[in-house]
Coordinates of C-alpha atoms in Angstrom, one line a residue:
Chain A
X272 CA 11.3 5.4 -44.3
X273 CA 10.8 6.3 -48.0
X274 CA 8.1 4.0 -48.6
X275 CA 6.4 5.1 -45.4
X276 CA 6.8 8.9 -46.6
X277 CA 5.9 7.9 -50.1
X278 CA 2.6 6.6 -49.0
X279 CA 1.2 9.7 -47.3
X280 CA 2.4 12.2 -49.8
X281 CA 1.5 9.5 -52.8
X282 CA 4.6 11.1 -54.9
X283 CA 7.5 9.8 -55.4
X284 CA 10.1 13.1 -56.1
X285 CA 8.0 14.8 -53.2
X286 CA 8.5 11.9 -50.0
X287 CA 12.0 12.1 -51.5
X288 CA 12.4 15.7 -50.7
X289 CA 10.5 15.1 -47.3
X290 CA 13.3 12.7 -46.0
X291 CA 16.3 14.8 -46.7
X292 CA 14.1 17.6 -45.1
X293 CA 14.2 15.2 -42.0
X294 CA 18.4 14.4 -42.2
X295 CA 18.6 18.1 -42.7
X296 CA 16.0 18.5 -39.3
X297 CA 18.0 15.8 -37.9
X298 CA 21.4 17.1 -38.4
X299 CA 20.6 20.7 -37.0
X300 CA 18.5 19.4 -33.5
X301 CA 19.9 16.3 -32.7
X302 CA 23.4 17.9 -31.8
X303 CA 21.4 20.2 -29.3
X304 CA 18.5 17.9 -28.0
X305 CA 20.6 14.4 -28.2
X306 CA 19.6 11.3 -30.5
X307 CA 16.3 10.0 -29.9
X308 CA 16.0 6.6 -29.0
X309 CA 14.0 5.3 -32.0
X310 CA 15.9 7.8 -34.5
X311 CA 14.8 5.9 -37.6
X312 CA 11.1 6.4 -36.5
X313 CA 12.0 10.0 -35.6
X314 CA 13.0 10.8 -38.8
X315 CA 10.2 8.9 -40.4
X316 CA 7.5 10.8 -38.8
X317 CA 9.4 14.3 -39.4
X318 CA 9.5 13.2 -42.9
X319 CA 5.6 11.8 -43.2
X320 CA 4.6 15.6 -41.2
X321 CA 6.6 17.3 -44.2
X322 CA 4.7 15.8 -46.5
X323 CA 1.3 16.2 -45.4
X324 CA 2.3 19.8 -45.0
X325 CA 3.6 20.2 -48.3
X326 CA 0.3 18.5 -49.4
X327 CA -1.8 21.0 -47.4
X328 CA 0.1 24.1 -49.2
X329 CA -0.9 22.4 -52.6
X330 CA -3.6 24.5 -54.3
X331 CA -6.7 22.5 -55.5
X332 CA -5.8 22.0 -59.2
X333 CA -2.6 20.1 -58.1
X334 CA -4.4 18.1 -55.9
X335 CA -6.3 16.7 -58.4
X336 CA -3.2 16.4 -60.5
X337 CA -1.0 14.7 -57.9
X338 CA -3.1 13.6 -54.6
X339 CA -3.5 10.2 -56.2
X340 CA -3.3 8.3 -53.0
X341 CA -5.5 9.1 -50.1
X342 CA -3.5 11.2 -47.7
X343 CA -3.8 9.4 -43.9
X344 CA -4.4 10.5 -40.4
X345 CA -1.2 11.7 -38.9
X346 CA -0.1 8.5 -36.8
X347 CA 2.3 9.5 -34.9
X348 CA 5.8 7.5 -34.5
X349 CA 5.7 4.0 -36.6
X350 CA 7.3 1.4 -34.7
X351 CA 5.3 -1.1 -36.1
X352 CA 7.0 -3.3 -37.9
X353 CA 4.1 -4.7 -40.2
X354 CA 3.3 -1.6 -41.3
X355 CA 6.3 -1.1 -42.5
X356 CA 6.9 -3.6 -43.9
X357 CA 3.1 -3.2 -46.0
X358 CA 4.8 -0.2 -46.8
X359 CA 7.6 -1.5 -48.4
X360 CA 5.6 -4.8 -50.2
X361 CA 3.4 -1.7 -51.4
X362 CA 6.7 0.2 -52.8
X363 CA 8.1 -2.8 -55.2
X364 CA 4.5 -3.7 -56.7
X365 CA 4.8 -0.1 -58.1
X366 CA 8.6 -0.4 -59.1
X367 CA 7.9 -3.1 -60.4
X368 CA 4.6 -2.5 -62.4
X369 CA 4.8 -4.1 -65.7
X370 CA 3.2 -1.2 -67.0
X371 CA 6.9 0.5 -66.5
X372 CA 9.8 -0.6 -68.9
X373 CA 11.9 -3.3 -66.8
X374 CA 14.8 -0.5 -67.3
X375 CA 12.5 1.7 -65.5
X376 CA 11.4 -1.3 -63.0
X377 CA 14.7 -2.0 -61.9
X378 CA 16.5 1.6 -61.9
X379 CA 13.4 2.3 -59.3
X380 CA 14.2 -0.5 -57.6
X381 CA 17.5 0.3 -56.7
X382 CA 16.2 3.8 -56.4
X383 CA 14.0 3.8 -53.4
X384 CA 14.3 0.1 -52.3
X385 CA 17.7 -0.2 -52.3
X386 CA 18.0 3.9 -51.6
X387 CA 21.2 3.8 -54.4
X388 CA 21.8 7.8 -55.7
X389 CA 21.0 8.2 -59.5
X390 CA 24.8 8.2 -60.6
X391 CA 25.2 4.8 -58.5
X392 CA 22.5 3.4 -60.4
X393 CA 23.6 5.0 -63.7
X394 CA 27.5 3.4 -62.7
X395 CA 25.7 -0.2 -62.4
X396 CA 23.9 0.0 -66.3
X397 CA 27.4 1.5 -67.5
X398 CA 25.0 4.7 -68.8
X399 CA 25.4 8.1 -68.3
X400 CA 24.2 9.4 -65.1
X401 CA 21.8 12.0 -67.0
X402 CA 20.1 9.0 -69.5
X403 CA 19.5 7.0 -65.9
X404 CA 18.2 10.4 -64.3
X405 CA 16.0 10.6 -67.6
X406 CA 14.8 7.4 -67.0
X407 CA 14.1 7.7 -63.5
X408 CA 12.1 10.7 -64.3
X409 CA 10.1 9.7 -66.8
X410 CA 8.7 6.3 -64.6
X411 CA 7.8 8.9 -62.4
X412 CA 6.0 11.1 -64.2
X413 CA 4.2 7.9 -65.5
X414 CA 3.4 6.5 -62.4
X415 CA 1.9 10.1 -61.4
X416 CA 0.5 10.4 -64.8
X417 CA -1.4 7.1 -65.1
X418 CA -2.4 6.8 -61.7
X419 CA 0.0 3.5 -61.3
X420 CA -1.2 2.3 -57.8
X421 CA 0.8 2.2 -54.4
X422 CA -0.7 -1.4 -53.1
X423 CA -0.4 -4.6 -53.1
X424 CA -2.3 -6.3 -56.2
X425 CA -5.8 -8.2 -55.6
X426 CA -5.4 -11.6 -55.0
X427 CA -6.2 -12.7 -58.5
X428 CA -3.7 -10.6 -59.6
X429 CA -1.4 -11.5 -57.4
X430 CA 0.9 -14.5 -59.2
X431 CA 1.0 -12.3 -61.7
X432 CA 2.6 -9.5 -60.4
X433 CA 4.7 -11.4 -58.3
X434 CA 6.5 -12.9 -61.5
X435 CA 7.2 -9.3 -62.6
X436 CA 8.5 -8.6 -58.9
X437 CA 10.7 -11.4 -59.3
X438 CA 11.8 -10.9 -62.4
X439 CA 13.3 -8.0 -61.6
X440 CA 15.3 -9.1 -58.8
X441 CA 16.3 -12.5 -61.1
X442 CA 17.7 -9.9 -63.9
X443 CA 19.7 -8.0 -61.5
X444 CA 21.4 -11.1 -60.4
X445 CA 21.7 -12.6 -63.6
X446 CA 23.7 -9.4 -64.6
X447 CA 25.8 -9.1 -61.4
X448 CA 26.4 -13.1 -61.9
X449 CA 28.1 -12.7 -65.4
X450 CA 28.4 -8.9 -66.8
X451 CA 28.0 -8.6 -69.5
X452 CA 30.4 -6.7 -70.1
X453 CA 33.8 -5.1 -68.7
X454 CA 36.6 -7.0 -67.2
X455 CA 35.0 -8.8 -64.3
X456 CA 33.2 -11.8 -64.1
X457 CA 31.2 -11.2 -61.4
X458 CA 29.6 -7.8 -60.3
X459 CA 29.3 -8.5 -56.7
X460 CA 27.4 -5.0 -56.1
X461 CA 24.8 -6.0 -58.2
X462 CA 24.7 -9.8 -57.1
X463 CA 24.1 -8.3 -53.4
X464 CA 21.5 -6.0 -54.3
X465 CA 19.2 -9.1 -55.6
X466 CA 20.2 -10.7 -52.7
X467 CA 19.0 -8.1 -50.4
X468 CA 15.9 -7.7 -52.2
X469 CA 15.1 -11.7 -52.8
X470 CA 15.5 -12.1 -48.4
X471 CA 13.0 -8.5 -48.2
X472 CA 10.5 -10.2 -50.8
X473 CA 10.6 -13.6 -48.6
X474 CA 10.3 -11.4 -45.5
X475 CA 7.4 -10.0 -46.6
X476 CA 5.6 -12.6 -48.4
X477 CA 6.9 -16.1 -46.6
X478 CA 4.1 -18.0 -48.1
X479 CA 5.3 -17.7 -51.5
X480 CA 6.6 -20.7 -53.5
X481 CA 7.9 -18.6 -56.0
X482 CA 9.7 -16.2 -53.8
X483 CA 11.5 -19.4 -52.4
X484 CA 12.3 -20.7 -55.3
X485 CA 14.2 -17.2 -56.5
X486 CA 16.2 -17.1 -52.8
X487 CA 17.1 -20.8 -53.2
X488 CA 18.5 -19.8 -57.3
X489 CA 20.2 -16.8 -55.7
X490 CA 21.9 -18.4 -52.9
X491 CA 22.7 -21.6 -55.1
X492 CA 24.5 -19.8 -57.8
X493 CA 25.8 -17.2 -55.7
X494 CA 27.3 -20.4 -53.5
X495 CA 29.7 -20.9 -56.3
X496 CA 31.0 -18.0 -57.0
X497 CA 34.3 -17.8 -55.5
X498 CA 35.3 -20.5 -57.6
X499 CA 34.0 -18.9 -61.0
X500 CA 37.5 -16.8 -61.4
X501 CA 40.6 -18.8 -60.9
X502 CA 43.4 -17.0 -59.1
X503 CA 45.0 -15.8 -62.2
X504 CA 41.7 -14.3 -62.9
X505 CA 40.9 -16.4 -65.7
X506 CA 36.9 -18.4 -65.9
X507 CA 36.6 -21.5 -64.2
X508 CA 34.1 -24.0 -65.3
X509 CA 31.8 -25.6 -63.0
X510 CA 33.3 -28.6 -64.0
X511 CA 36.9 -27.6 -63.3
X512 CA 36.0 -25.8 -59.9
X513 CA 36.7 -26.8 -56.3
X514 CA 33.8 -27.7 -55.1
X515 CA 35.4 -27.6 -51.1
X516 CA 35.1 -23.9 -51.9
X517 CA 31.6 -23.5 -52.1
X518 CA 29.8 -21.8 -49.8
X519 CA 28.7 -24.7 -47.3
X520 CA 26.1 -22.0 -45.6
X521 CA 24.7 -20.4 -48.6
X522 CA 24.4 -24.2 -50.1
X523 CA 22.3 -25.6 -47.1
X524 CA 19.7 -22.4 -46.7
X525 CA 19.0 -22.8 -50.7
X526 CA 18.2 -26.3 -50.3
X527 CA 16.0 -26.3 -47.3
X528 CA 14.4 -23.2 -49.6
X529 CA 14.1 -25.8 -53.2
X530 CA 12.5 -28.1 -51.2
X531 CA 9.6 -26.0 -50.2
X532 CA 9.4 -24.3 -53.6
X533 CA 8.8 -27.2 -55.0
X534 CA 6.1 -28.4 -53.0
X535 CA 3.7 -26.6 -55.2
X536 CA 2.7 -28.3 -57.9
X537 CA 3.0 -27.7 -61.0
X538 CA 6.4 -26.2 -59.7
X539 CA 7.1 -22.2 -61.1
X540 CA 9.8 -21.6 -63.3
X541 CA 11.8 -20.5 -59.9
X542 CA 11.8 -23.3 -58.1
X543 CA 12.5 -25.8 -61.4
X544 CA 15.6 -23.1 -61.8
X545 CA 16.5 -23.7 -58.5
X546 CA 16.1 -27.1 -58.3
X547 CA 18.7 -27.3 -61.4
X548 CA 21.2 -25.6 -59.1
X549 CA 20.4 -27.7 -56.8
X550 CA 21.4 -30.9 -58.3
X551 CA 25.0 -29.0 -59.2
X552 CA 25.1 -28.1 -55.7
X553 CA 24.5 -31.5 -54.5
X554 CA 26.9 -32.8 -56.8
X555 CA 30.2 -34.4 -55.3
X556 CA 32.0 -33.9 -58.5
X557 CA 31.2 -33.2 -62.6
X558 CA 31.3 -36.5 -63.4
X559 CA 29.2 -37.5 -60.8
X560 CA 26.4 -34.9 -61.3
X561 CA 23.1 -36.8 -62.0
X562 CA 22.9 -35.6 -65.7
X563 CA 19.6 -37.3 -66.5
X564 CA 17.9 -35.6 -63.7
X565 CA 18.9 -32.1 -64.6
X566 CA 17.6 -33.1 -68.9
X567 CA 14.5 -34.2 -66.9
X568 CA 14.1 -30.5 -65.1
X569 CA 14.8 -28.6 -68.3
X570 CA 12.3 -30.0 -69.9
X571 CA 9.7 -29.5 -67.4
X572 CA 11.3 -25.8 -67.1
X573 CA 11.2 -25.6 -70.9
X574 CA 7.5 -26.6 -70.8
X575 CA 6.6 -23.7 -68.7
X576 CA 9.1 -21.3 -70.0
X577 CA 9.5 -21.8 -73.8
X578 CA 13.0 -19.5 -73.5
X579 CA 15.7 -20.4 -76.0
X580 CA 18.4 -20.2 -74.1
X581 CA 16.4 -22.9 -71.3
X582 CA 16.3 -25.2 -74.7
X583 CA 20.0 -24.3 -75.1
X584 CA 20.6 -25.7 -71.6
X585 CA 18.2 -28.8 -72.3
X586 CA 20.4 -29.4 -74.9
X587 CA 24.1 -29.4 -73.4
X588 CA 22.8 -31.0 -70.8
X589 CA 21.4 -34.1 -73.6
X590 CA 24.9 -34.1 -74.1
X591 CA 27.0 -34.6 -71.1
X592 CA 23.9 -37.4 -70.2
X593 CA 24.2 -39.6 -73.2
X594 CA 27.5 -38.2 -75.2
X595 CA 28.4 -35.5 -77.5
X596 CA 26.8 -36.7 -80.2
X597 CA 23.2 -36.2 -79.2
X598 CA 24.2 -33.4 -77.5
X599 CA 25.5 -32.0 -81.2
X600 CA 22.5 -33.1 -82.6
X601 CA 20.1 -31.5 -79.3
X602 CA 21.8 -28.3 -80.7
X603 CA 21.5 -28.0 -84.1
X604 CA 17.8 -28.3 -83.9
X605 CA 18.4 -24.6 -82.1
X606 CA 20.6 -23.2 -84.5
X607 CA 17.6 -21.6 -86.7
X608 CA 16.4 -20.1 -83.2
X609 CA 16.8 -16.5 -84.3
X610 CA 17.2 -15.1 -80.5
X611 CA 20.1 -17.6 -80.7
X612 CA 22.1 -16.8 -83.6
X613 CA 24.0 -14.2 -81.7
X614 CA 23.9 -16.1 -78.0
X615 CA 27.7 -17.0 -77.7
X616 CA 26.8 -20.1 -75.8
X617 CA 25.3 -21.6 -78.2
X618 CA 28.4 -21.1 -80.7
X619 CA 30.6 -22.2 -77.5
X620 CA 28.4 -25.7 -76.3
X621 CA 28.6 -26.5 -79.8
X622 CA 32.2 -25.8 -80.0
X623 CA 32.9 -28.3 -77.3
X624 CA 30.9 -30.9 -78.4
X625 CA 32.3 -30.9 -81.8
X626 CA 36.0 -30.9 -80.6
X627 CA 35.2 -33.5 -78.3
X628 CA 33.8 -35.8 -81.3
X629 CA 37.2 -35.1 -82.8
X630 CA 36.0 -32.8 -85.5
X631 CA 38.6 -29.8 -85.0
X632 CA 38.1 -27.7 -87.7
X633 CA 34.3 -27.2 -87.5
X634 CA 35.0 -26.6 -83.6
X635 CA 37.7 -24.1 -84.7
X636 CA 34.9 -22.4 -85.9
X637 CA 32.6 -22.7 -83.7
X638 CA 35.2 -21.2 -81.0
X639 CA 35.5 -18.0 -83.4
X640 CA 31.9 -17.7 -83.5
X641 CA 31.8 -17.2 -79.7
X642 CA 35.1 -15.4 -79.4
X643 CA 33.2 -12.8 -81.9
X644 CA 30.2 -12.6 -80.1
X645 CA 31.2 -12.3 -76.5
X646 CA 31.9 -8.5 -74.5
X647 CA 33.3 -10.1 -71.7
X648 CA 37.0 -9.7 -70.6
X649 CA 36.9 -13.2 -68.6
X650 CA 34.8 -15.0 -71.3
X651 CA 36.9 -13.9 -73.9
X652 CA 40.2 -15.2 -72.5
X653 CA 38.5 -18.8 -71.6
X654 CA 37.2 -19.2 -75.0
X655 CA 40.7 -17.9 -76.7
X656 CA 42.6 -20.6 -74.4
X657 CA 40.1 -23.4 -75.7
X658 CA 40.3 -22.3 -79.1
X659 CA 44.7 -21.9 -78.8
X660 CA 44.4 -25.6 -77.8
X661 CA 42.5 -27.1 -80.3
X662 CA 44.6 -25.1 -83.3
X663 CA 48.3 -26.4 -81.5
Chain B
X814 CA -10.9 8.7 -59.7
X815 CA -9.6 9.0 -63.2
X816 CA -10.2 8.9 -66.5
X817 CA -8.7 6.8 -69.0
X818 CA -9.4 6.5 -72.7
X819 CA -9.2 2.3 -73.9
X820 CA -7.7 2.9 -77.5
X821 CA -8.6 -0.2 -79.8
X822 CA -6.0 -1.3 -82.1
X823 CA -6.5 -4.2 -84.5
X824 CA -5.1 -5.9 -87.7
X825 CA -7.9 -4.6 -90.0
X826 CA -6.9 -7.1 -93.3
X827 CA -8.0 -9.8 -90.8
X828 CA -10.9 -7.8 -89.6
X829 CA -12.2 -7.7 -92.9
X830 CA -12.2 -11.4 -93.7
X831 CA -14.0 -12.3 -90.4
X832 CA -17.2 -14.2 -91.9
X833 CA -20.3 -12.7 -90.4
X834 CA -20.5 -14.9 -87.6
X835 CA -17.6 -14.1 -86.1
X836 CA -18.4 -10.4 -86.5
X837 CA -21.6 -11.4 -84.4
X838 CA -19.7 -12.5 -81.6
X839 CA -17.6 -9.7 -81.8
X840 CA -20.8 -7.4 -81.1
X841 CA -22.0 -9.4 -78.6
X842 CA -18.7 -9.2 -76.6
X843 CA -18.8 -5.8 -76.8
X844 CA -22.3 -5.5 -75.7
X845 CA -21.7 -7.5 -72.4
X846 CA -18.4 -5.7 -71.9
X847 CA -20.6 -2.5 -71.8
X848 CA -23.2 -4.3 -69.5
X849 CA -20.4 -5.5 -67.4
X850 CA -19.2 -2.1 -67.2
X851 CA -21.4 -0.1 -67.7
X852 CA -20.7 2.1 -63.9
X853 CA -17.6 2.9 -65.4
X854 CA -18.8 3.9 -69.2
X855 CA -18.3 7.4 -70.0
X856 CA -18.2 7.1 -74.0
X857 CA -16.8 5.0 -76.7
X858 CA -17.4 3.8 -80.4
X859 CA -16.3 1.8 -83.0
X860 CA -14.7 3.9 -85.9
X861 CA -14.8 3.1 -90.1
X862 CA -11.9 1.3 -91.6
X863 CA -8.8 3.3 -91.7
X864 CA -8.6 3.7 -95.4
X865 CA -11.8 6.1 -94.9
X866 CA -9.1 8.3 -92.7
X867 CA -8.0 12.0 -93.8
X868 CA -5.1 13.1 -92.1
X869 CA -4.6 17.0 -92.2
X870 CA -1.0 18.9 -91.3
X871 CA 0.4 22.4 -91.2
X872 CA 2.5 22.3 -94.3
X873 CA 5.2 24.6 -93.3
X874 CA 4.4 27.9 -95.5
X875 CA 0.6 28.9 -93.8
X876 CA -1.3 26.4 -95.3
X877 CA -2.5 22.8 -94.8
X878 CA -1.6 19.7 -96.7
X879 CA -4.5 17.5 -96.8
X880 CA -3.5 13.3 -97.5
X881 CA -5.4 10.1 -97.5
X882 CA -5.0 7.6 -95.1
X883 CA -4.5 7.5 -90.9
X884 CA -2.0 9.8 -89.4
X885 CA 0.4 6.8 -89.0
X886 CA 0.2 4.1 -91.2
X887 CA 0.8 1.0 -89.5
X888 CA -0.1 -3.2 -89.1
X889 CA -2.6 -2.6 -86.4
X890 CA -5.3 0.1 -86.7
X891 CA -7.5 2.4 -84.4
X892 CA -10.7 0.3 -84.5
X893 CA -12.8 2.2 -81.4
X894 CA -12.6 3.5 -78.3
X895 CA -13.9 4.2 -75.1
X896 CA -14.1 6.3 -72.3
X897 CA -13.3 4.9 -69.1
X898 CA -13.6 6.0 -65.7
X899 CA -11.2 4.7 -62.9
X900 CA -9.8 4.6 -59.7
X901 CA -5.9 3.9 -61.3
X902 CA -4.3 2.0 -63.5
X903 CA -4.9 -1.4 -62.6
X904 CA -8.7 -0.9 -62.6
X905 CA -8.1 0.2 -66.2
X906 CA -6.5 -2.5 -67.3
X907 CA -8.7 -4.7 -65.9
X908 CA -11.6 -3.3 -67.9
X909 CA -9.4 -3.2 -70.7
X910 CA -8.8 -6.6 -70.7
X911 CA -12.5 -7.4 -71.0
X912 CA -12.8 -5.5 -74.3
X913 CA -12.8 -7.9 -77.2
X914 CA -9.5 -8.2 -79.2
X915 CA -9.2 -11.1 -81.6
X916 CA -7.0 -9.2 -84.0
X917 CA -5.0 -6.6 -81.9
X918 CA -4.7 -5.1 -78.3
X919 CA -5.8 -2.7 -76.6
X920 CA -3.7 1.1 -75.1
X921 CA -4.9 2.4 -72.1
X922 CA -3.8 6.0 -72.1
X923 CA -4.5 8.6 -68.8
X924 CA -6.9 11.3 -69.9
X925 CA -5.3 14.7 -68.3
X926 CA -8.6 16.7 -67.8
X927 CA -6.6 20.1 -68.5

């Protein structure tokens, strides 16, 4: 309903103020006149009249200022659902404009695609509710200001902007998977959110590889999350988890979903992610994972996305395919990584290699490194455990 | 439609020890990007090296302090500009990307028309 609103009056703050004029309509007629049948559509066209109203009442100077978008013939009730949904594809291109901070991208997000308040959005980022307001505010103003458009991109532009779509949605899961902070593992508010918004992206554009690829990551990793946190609350590895426990559902959607992502070729960095899940997924066991496949996908992922923390993952997986040893060795070529020399997995892979080559004291060591560098209450008390047992 | 002004920033210690040919087909890439573009021209230039920058401030008691050198002294200088005119955003960028910029990048700022 917001994105409908937001494209006839082609400002954010205002459609905003146009659908809580239509709750407040809604609220004070409906009691008297009865629920209409299509009520969403009711209140969307109420909303969409407010706003060309409010457009008509603005003098000519504002116009110029803030009719960036052309204003359209009153249509009447929307039922339709592919306008809609246009609407809405039209709504995360512009939340998601990489000409927008990716603070700003995914505060907006949640804003008006998700429809979470301000302070809900502020609770999620642990900031103050007035630095997210702030925040909020100023994208807007931007968006206003620059002229950032309400459409989908050109088609030559499209892969492109797609990435930064999806980026978005991979960050907020990322963060709802492991917070990075506080005492829980998991942030299941957040982890829903991305999940919501990576089944609205396939929705809307079926045909993308990439979008299936982010589902099939979401769905794989989200699969396993019941098993992350033992009972007692303390981190279970993947390969200390019961894998009966997965979810079986979640499991067979994401693989039906890798397999078409990676029909492209060159596969995008989505799909190889999710094909990685997919081979843990697939897995009967740790010790029967398939090791040399996964080394195989990191390197093509690593190819495509020269990340760090992807070469960290190249690396431990070197090492539980051919021994600690190389895996030690896969490693230390990273250490001089500078966006690594404060990742606490890389101090913690490293920690378990070297105490499984018998070398306690440097894994000692190693173990402080990552106890040191990690926020997270979880984290903190696995690593503390591994570290109690090496020093007894 | 808007306008948007393409600010050209670039490293100018590399700038200066392009050899002549290179400087050639820096021209020449600005030439066709004004062909190409020339609908949505409005302005634009190439400015002198920043060190030939005056910067001039209010100094607090009436007055003006007068220095040498560009208001903010930094890696990447303003090298040229131009005037753009556009229907938003991504139209800018996309003319901004055709500008030529071996040694830097280019900011696309909204002009406000006041």
């Amino acid at each position: 309903m917001l994105a409908a609103t937001v494209r006839v009056a082609g400002d954010i703050d205002l459609a905003e103020e146009c659908v809580q004029d239509a709750y407040a309509r809604a609220l004070a007629t409906w009691p008297v006149s009865g629920i209409p049948t299509k009520p969403g559509a009711w209140l969307t066209t109420v909303a969409r009249r407010r706003a060309i109203d409010h457009l008509r009442q603005r003098n000519v100077r504002d116009r110029v200022l803030q009719g960036l978008y052309v204003v359209e013939s009153e249509d009447g009730v929307e039922t339709n659902i592919t306008a809609m949904s246009d609407d809405r594809l039209r709504l995360i291109f512009t939340c998601c404009h990489p000409a927008l901070s990716s603070e700003a991208q995914i505060a907006l997000t949640l804003r008006l695609l998700c429809g979470l308040t301000t302070s809900e959005v502020a609770r999620m980022f642990l900031v103050p509710e007035s630095t997210m307001a702030a925040r909020i505010t100023r994208a807007k103003k931007k968006i206003v200001a620059a002229r950032v458009p309400y459409r989908v991109p050109s088609s030559d532009e499209l892969p492109e902007r797609i990435d930064a779509v999806l980026t978005v949605v991979h960050l907020l899961f990322t963060t709802g998977h492991t917070a990075p902070g506080g005492s829980e593992l998991v942030r299941r508010d957040l982890v829903e959110r991305s999940l919501v918004l990576a089944r609205m992206l396939r929705s809307l554009l079926p045909d993308s590889p990439d979008v299936a690829g982010l589902l099939a990551l979401i769905l794989l990793a989200d699969a396993r999350s019941r098993t992350r946190v033992a009972t007692d609350g303390s981190l279970a590895l993947l390969s200390d988890q019961d894998r009966s426990q997965w979810d079986a559902a979640e499991i067979a959607e994401g693989l039906s979903l890798v397999r078409e992502a990676l029909q492209r070729r060159p596969p995008g960095r989505f799909a190889l992610m999710a094909a990685i899940a997919a081979v843990h997924a697939e897995a009967p066991s740790w010790s029967a994972t398939d090791w040399r496949e996964l080394v195989g996908l990191y390197e093509l992922l690593v190819r495509i996305w020269p990340s760090p923390v992807v070469a960290l993952n190249r690396a431990v997986a070197i090492g539980l395919a051919e021994g600690p040893a190389a895996g030690l060795v896969a490693l230390d070529e990273l250490t001089t990584e500078p966006q690594l020399a404060s990742y606490r997995y890389l101090a913690a892979a490293r920690a378990d290699f070297l105490s499984r080559l018998n070398r306690l004291d440097e894994a000692r060591d190693a173990y402080e490194v990552a106890i040191a560098l990690t926020d997270n209450a979880v984290e903190h008390e696995f690593l503390a455990l591994r570290l109690a047992a090496i020093v007894s | 439609m808007a306008e948007y002004l393409l600010l050209i920033h670039g490293d100018e210690s590399k700038f200066s020890d392009t050899d002549p040919k290179a400087m050639e087909a820096m021209m020449e890439g600005h030439n066709k990007f004004a062909e190409n573009n020339g609908g949505a021209l409005r302005g634009g230039n190439a400015l002198a090296p920043s060190s030939t920058a005056t910067s001039v401030r209010e100094n607090g008691s009436g007055g003006y302090a007068i220095t040498d050198g560009p208001f903010a002294e930094t890696k990447e200088a303003l090298g040229g500009y131009y005037v753009v005119e556009a229907a938003d955003l991504d139209e800018a960028i996309a003319i901004a990307k055709q500008i030529p910029m071996p040694f830097g990048g280019i900011e696309v700022r909204p002009i406000r028309n006041v």
